[in-house]
Coordinates of C-alpha atoms in Angstrom, one line a residue:
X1 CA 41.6 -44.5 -141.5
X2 CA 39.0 -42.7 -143.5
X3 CA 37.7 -43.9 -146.2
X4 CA 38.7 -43.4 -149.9
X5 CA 35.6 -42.4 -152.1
X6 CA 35.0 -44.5 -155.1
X7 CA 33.1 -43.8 -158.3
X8 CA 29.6 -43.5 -157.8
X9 CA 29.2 -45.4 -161.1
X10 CA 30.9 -48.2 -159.3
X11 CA 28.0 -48.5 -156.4
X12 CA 25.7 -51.0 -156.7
X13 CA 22.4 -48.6 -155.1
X14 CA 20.4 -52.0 -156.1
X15 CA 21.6 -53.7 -152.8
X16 CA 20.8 -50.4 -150.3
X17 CA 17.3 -50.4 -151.8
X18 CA 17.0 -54.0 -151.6
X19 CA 18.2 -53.4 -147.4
X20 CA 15.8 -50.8 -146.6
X21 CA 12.3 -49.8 -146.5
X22 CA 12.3 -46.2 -148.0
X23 CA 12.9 -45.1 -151.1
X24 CA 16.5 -45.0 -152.7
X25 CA 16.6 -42.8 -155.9
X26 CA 19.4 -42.0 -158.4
X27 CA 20.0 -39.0 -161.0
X28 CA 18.1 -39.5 -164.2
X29 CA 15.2 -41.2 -161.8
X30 CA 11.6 -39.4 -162.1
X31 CA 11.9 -39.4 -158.0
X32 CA 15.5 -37.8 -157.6
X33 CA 14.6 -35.1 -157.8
X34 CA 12.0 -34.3 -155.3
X35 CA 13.6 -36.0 -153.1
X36 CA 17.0 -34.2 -153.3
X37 CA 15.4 -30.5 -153.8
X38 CA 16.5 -28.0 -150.7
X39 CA 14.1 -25.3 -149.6
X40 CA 17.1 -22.9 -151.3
X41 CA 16.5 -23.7 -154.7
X42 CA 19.7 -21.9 -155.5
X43 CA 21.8 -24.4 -154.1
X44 CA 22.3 -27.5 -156.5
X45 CA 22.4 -30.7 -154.0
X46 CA 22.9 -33.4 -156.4
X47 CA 24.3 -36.5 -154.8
X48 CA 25.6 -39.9 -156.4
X49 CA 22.0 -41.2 -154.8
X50 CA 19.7 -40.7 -152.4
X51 CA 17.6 -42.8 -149.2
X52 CA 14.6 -41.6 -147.9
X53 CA 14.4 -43.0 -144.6
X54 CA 11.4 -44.9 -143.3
X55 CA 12.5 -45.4 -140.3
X56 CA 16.0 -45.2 -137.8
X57 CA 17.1 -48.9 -139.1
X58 CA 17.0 -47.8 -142.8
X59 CA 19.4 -45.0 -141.7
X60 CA 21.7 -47.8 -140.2
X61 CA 21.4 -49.6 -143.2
X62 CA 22.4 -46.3 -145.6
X63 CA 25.3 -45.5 -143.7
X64 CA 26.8 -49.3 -143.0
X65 CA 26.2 -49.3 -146.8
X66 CA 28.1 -46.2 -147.3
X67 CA 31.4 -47.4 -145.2
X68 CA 31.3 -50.5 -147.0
X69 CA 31.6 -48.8 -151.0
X70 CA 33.6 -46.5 -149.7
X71 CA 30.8 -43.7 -150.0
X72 CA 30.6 -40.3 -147.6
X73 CA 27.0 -39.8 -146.4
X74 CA 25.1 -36.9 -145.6
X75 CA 21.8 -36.2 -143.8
X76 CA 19.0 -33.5 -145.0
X77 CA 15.7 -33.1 -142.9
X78 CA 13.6 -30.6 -144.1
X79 CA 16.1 -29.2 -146.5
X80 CA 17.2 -25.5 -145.2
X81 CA 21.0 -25.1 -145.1
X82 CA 22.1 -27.1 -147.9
X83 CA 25.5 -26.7 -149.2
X84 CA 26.5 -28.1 -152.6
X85 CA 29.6 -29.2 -151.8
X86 CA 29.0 -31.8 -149.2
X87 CA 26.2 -33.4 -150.9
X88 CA 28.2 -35.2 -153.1
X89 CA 27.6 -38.8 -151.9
X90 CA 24.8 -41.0 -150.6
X91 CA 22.4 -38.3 -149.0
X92 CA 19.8 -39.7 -146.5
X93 CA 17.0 -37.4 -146.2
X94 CA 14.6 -37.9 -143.2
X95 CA 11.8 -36.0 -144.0
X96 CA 9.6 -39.0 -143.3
X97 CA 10.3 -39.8 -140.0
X98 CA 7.7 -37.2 -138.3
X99 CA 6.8 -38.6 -134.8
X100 CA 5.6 -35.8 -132.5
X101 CA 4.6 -36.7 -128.8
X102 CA 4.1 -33.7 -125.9
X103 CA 4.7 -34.8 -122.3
X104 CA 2.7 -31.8 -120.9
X105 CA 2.8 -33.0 -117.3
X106 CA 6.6 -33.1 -117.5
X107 CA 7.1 -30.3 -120.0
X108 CA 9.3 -31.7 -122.8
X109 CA 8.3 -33.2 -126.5
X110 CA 9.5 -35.6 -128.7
X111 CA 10.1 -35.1 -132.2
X112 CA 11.2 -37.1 -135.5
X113 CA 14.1 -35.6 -137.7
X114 CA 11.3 -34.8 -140.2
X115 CA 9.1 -32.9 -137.9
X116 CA 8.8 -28.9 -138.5
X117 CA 8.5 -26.6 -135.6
X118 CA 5.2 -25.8 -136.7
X119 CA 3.4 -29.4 -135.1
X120 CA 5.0 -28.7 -132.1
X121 CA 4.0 -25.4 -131.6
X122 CA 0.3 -26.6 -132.5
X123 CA 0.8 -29.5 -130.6
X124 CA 2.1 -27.8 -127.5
X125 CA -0.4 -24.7 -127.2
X126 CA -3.6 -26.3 -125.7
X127 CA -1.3 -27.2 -122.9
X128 CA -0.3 -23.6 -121.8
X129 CA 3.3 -24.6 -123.6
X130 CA 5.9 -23.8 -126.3
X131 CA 8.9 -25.2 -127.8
X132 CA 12.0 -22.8 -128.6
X133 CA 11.1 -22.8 -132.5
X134 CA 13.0 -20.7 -134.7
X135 CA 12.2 -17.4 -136.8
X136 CA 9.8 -19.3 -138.7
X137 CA 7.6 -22.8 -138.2
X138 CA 8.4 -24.0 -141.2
X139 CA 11.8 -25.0 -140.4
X140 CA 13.1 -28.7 -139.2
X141 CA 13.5 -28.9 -135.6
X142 CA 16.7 -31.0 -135.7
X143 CA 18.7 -28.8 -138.4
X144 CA 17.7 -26.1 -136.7
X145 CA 18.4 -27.0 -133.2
X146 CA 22.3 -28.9 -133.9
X147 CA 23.4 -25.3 -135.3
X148 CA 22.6 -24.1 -131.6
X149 CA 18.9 -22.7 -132.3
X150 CA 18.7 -18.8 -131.9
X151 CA 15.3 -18.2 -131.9
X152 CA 12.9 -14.8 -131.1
X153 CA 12.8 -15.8 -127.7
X154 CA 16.1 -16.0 -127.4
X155 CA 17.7 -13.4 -124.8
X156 CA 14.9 -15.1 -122.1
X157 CA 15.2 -18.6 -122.4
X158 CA 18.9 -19.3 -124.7
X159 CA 19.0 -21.3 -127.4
X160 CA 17.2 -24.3 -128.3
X161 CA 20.1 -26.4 -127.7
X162 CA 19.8 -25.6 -123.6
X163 CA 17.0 -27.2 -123.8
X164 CA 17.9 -30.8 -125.5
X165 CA 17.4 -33.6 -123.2
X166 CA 18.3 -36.8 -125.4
X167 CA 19.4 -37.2 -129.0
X168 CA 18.9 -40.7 -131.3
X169 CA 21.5 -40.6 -134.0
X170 CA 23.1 -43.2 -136.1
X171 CA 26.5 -42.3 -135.4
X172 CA 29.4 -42.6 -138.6
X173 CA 30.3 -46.3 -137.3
X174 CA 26.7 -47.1 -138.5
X175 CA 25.2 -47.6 -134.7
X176 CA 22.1 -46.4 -133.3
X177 CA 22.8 -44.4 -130.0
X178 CA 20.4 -43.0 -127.2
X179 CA 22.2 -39.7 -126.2
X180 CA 21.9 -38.0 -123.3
X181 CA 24.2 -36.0 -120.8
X182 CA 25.2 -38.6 -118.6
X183 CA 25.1 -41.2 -121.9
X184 CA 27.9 -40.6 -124.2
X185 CA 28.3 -37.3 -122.9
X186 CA 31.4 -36.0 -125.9
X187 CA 28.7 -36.7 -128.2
X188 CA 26.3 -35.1 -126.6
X189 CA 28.2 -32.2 -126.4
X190 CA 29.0 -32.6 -130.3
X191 CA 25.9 -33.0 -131.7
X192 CA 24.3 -29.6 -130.1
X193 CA 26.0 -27.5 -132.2
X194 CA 28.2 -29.0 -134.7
X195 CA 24.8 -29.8 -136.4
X196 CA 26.0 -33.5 -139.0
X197 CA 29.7 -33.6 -138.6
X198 CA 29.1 -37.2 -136.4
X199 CA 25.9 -38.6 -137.1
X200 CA 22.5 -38.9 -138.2
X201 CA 19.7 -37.6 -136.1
X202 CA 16.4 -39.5 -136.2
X203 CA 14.5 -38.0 -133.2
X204 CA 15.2 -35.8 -130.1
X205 CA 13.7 -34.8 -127.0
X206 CA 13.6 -30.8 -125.1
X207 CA 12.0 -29.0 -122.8
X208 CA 9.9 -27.2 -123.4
X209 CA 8.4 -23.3 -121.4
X210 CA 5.3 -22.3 -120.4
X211 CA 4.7 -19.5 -123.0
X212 CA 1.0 -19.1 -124.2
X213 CA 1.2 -16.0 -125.2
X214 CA 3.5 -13.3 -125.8
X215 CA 3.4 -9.2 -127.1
X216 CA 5.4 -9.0 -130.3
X217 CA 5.0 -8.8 -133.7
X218 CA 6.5 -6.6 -136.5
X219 CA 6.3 -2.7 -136.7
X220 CA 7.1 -1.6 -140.4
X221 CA 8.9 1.9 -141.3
X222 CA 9.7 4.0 -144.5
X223 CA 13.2 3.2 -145.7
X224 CA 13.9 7.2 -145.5
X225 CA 13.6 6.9 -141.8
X226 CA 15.6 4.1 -141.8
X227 CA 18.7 6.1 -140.0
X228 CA 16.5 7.9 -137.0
X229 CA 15.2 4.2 -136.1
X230 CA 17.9 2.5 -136.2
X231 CA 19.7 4.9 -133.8
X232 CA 16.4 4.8 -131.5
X233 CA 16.8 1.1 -131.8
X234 CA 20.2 1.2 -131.0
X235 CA 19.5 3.2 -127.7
X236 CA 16.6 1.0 -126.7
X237 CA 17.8 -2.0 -127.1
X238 CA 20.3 -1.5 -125.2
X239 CA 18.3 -1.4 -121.9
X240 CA 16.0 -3.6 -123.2
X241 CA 15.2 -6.4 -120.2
X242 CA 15.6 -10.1 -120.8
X243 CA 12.1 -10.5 -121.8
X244 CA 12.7 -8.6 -125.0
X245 CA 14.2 -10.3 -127.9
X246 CA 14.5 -8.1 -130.9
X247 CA 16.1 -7.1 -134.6
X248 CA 15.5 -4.7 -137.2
X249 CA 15.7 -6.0 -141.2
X250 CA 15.8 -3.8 -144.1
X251 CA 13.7 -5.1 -146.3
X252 CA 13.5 -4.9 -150.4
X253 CA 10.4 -7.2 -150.9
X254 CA 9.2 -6.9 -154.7
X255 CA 4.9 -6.2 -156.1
X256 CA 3.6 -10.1 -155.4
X257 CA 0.9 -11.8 -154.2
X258 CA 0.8 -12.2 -150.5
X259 CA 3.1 -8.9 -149.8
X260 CA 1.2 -6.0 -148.1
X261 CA 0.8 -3.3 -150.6
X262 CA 2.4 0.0 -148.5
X263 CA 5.4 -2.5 -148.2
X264 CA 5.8 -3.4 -151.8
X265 CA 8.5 -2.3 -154.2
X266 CA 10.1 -0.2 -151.7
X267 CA 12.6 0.3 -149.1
X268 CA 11.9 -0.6 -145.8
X269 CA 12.2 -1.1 -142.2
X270 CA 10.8 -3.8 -140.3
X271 CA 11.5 -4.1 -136.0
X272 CA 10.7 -7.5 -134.8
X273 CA 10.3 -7.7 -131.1
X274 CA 9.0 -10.7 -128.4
X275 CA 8.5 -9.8 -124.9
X276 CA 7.7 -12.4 -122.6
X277 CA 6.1 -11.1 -119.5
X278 CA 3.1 -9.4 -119.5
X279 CA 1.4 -7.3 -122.0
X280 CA 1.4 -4.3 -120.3
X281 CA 4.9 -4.0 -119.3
X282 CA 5.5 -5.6 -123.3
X283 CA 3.6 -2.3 -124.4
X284 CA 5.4 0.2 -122.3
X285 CA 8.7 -0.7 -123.2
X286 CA 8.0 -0.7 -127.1
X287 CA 6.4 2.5 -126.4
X288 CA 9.8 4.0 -127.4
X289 CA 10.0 2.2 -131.2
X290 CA 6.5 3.1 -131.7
X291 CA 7.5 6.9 -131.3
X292 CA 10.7 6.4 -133.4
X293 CA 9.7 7.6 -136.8
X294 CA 5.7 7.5 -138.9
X295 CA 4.6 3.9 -138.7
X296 CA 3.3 2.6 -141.7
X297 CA 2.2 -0.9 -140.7
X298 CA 1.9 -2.2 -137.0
X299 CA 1.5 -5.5 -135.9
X300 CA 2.6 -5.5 -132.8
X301 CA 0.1 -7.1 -130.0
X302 CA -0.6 -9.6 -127.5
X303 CA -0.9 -13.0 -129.2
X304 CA -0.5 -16.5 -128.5
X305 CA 2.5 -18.5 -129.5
X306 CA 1.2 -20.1 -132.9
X307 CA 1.3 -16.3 -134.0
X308 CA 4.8 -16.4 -133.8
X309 CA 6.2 -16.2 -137.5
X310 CA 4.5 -13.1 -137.5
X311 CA 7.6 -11.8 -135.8
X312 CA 10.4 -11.9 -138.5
X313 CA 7.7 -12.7 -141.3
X314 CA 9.9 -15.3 -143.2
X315 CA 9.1 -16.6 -146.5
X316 CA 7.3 -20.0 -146.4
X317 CA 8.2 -20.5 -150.3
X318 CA 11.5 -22.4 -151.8
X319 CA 13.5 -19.5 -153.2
X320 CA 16.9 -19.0 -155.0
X321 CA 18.9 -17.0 -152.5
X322 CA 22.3 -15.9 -151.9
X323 CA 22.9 -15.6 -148.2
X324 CA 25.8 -14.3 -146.3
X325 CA 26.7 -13.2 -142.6
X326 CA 28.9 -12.6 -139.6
X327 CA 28.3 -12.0 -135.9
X328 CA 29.3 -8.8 -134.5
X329 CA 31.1 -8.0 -131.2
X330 CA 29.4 -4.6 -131.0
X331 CA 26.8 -2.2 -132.9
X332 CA 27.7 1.5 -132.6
X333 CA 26.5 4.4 -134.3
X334 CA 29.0 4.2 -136.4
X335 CA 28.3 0.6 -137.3
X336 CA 24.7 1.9 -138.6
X337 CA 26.4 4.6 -140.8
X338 CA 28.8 1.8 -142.2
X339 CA 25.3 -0.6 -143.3
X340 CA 23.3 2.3 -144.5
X341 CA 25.9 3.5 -146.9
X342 CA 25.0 0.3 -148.6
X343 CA 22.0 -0.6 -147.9
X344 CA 19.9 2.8 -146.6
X345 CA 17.9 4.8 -148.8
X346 CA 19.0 6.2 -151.7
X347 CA 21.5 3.0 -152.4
X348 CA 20.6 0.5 -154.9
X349 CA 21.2 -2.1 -153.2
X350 CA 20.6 -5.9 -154.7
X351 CA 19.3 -7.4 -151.4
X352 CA 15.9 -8.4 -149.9
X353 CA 17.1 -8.9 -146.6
X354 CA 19.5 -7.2 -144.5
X355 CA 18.7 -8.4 -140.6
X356 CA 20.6 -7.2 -137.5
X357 CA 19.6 -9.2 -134.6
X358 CA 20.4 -8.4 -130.5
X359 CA 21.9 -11.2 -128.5
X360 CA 22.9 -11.5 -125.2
X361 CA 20.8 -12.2 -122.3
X362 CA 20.3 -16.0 -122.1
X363 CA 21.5 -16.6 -125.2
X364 CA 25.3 -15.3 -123.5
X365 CA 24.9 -17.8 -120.6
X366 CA 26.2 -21.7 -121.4
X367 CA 23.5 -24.1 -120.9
X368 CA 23.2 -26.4 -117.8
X369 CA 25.5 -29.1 -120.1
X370 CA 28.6 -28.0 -122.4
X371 CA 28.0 -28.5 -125.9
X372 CA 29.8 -27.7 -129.2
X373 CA 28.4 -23.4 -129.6
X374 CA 30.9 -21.0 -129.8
X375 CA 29.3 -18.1 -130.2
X376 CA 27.9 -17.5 -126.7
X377 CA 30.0 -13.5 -126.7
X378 CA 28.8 -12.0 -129.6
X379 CA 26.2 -9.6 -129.6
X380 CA 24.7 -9.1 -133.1
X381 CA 24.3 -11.1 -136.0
X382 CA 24.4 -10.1 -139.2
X383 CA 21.8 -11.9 -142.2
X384 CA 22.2 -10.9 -145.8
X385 CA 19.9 -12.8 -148.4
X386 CA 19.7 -11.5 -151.9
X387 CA 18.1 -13.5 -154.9
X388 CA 20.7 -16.0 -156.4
X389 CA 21.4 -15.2 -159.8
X390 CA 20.7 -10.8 -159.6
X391 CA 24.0 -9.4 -161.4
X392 CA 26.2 -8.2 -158.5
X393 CA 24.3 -9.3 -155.5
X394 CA 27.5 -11.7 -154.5
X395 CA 30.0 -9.0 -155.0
X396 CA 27.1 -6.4 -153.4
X397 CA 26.8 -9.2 -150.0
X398 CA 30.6 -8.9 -149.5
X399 CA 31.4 -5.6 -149.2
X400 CA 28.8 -5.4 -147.0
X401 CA 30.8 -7.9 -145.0
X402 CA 33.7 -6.0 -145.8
X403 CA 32.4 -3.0 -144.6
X404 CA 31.4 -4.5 -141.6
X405 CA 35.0 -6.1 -140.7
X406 CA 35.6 -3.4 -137.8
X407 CA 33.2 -4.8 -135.5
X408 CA 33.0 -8.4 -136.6
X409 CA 33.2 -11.0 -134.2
X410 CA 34.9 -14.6 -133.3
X411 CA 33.0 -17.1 -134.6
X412 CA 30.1 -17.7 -136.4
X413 CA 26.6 -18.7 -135.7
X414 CA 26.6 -22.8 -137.3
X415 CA 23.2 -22.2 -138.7
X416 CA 24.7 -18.8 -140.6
X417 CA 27.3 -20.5 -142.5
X418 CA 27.1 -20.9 -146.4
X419 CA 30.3 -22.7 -147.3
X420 CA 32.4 -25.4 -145.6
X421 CA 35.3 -22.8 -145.0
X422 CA 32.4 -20.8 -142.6
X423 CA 31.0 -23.6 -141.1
X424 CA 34.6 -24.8 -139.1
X425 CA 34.7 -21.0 -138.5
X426 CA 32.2 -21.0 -136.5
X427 CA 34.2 -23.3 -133.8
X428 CA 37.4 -22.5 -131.2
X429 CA 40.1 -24.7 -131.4
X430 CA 39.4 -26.1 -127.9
X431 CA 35.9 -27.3 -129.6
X432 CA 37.2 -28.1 -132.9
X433 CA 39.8 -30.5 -130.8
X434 CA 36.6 -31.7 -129.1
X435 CA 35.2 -32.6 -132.0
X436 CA 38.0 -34.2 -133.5
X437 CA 38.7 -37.0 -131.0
X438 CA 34.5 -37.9 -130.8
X439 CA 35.2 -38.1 -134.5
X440 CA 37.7 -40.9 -134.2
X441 CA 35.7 -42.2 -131.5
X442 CA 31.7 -42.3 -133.6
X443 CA 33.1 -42.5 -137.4
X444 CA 36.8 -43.5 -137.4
X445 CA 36.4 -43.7 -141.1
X446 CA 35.4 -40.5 -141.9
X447 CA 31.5 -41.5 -143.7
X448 CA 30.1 -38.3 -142.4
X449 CA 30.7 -36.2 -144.9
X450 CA 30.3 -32.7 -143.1
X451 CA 32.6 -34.1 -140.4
X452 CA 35.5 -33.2 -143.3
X453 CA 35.2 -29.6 -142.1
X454 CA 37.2 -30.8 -139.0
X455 CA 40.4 -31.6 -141.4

């Protein structure tokens, strides 16, 4: 039976912050709101109260607390992918739990729900290694890695969920579970990639791949060549080896402090690109985008990992943004021309952001154990971010979509969903029955609050 939600009025908060360690704030509290802010700023997370967890027995505590007043809980880490509409009830953030251990002998690491990729990067590089972080450092490992973890190394080594070897989670029936393949095995498979439907994460365990260095960076174009690159991109890519990982973003960044001047208050276009192998054969076969159009900024080189947000160049900042995105089946010349007429040179477009990205490779092949991703057949992805708020930039973000509809996809990428209609999108209905019968089995009454996507 799942529960029926009472009045958060009704909940006495009093006795959770009496049961636990951390800190339990509600709205009109000094400390709410720090603890509740997302890294979008846009989005507007305001829950009845929230727990900042001290440790994996407060989160038992929150969500025992939660099933008993009839309250849905859910979970924020680091605070990227937020959405307002499932942050109604108690939210447990677990920013605090930030344990980092390297096994370098063995190859894997240990991290707390709070940790950011960045400490394990750091940790990791003396010893010759490197975790499959995402596009940027900055964001939480376990967020990150539940929505199935497409990183720039993607098309060598897969996503970041191949690589989980244990999961603790305080499961919806308020129980703290050690996770692996061969222990509890559904919910293994559910918790690498349905991100919170069935628990709350408090630390994992992955392998992680000898990777010291690598040749990428970023190579920066005029917006009016925008058209001629892409189409070389389009043709390069496509014999591109497994050792390449790439994208190309369109990029609208305004006159601030920190953003190179020749790239400022213009349009342009940025090719991201990590090859793993050598840095001679990495040079040769970027040879081709380097003779694509005029370069105006190149930083494409041999580095070592820690270098690695200097790849896609993310925004370390909380900003107001309006996201949106698909995965595409294919990317065809005609594809291009169907972007660029909203987003090329000479169109005003709203957004900051418009990133195609190259699958397959690893990233096509399913792990060595089953788990809850989807997506494994599409080729592209598709990012739009705009700034929340810009007149038109919504409307602007979905006829991009729109536009796009010919060569969309199945389902989408769980960590590129921005409402709770996308997010069961981006399941089959084999996985989605999946996940429905580990939900009767781990919250029979329905606490998890993103587990309502399931229906």
């Amino acid at each position: 039976m799942t529960i029926a939600q009472t009045s958060a009025a009704a909940v006495p908060f009093a006795e959770l912050d009496a049961l636990t360690i951390g800190t339990v704030a509600v709205p009109g509290e000094k400390k709410y709101d720090a603890l509740v802010s997302p890294w979008n700023v846009a989005v507007p997370v305001r829950p009845a109260a929230v727990l900042a967890a001290h440790d994996a027995q407060d989160v038992v505590e929150a969500v025992q607390f939660a099933a008993r007043h009839g309250l849905r809980v859910t979970p924020q880490a680091t605070g990227h992918g937020p959405m307002a509409d499932l942050t109604t009830g108690l939210l447990v953030t677990t920013k605090e739990l930030d344990e980092v251990v390297i096994h370098p002998e063995e190859g894997w690491a240990r991290a707390g729900a709070g940790v950011k990729w960045l400490k394990v990067v750091e940790a990791a590089a003396p010893h010759g290694l490197a975790p499959l972080s995402g596009s940027i450092t900055d964001v939480g490992i376990v967020g990150y890695t539940t929505g199935g973890g497409l990183g720039p190394m993607a098309r060598t080594y897969g996503l970041a969920i191949d690589k989980v070897r244990a999961i603790e989670v305080v499961t919806g029936d308020g129980v703290l579970r050690r996770v692996t393949p061969t222990e509890h095995p559904e919910l293994f498979f559910a918790l690498r990639g349905a991100k919170g439907m069935l628990g709350i994460i408090t630390a994992i365990e992955f392998d992680l791949v000898e990777q010291p260095r690598f040749y990428g960076g970023s190579m920066w174009f005029d917006g009016a060549d925008a058209p001629a690159v892409i189409d070389a991109w389009r043709a390069w890519s496509a014999e591109l080896p497994e050792e390449g990982t790439t994208s190309f973003a369109l990029f609208q960044l305004p006159e601030m402090e920190g953003v190179p001047p020749m790239l400022a208050g213009r349009l342009t276009l940025s090719v991201r690109y990590v090859w793993t192998g050598s840095a001679e054969d990495g040079e040769r076969w970027f040879a081709a985008m380097r003779a694509a159009a005029p370069v105006i900024l190149d930083d494409v080189s041999e580095k070592p990992y820690t270098a690695i947000d200097s790849v896609h160049t993310d925004p370390l900042d909380p900003t107001p943004a309006y996201e949106a995105g698909h995965v595409l089946a294919d990317f065809t010349a005609e594809t291009a021309d169907a972007l660029l007429a909203l987003t090329g040179p000479g169109v005003p477009s709203p957004q900051i952001l418009v990133e195609v990205r190259q699958l397959g490779g690893a990233y096509a092949r399913p792990g060595e154990h089953p788990s809850a991703f989807a997506s494994r057949d599409a080729a592209y992805s598709l990012l739009v971010v705009g700034i929340a708020g810009i007149p038109g930039v919504e409307d602007h973000a979905g006829a991009i979509l729109d536009a796009m509809a010919p060569w969309v996809g199945t389902h989408r990428l769980p960590n590129f969903t921005f409402t709770p209609e996308e997010y069961a999108d981006a399941y089959d209905e084999v996985t989605l029955a999946r996940l429905r019968r580990a939900r009767r089995t781990y919250d029979p009454d329905g606490v998890l609050m993103i587990g309502s996507v399931l229906g």
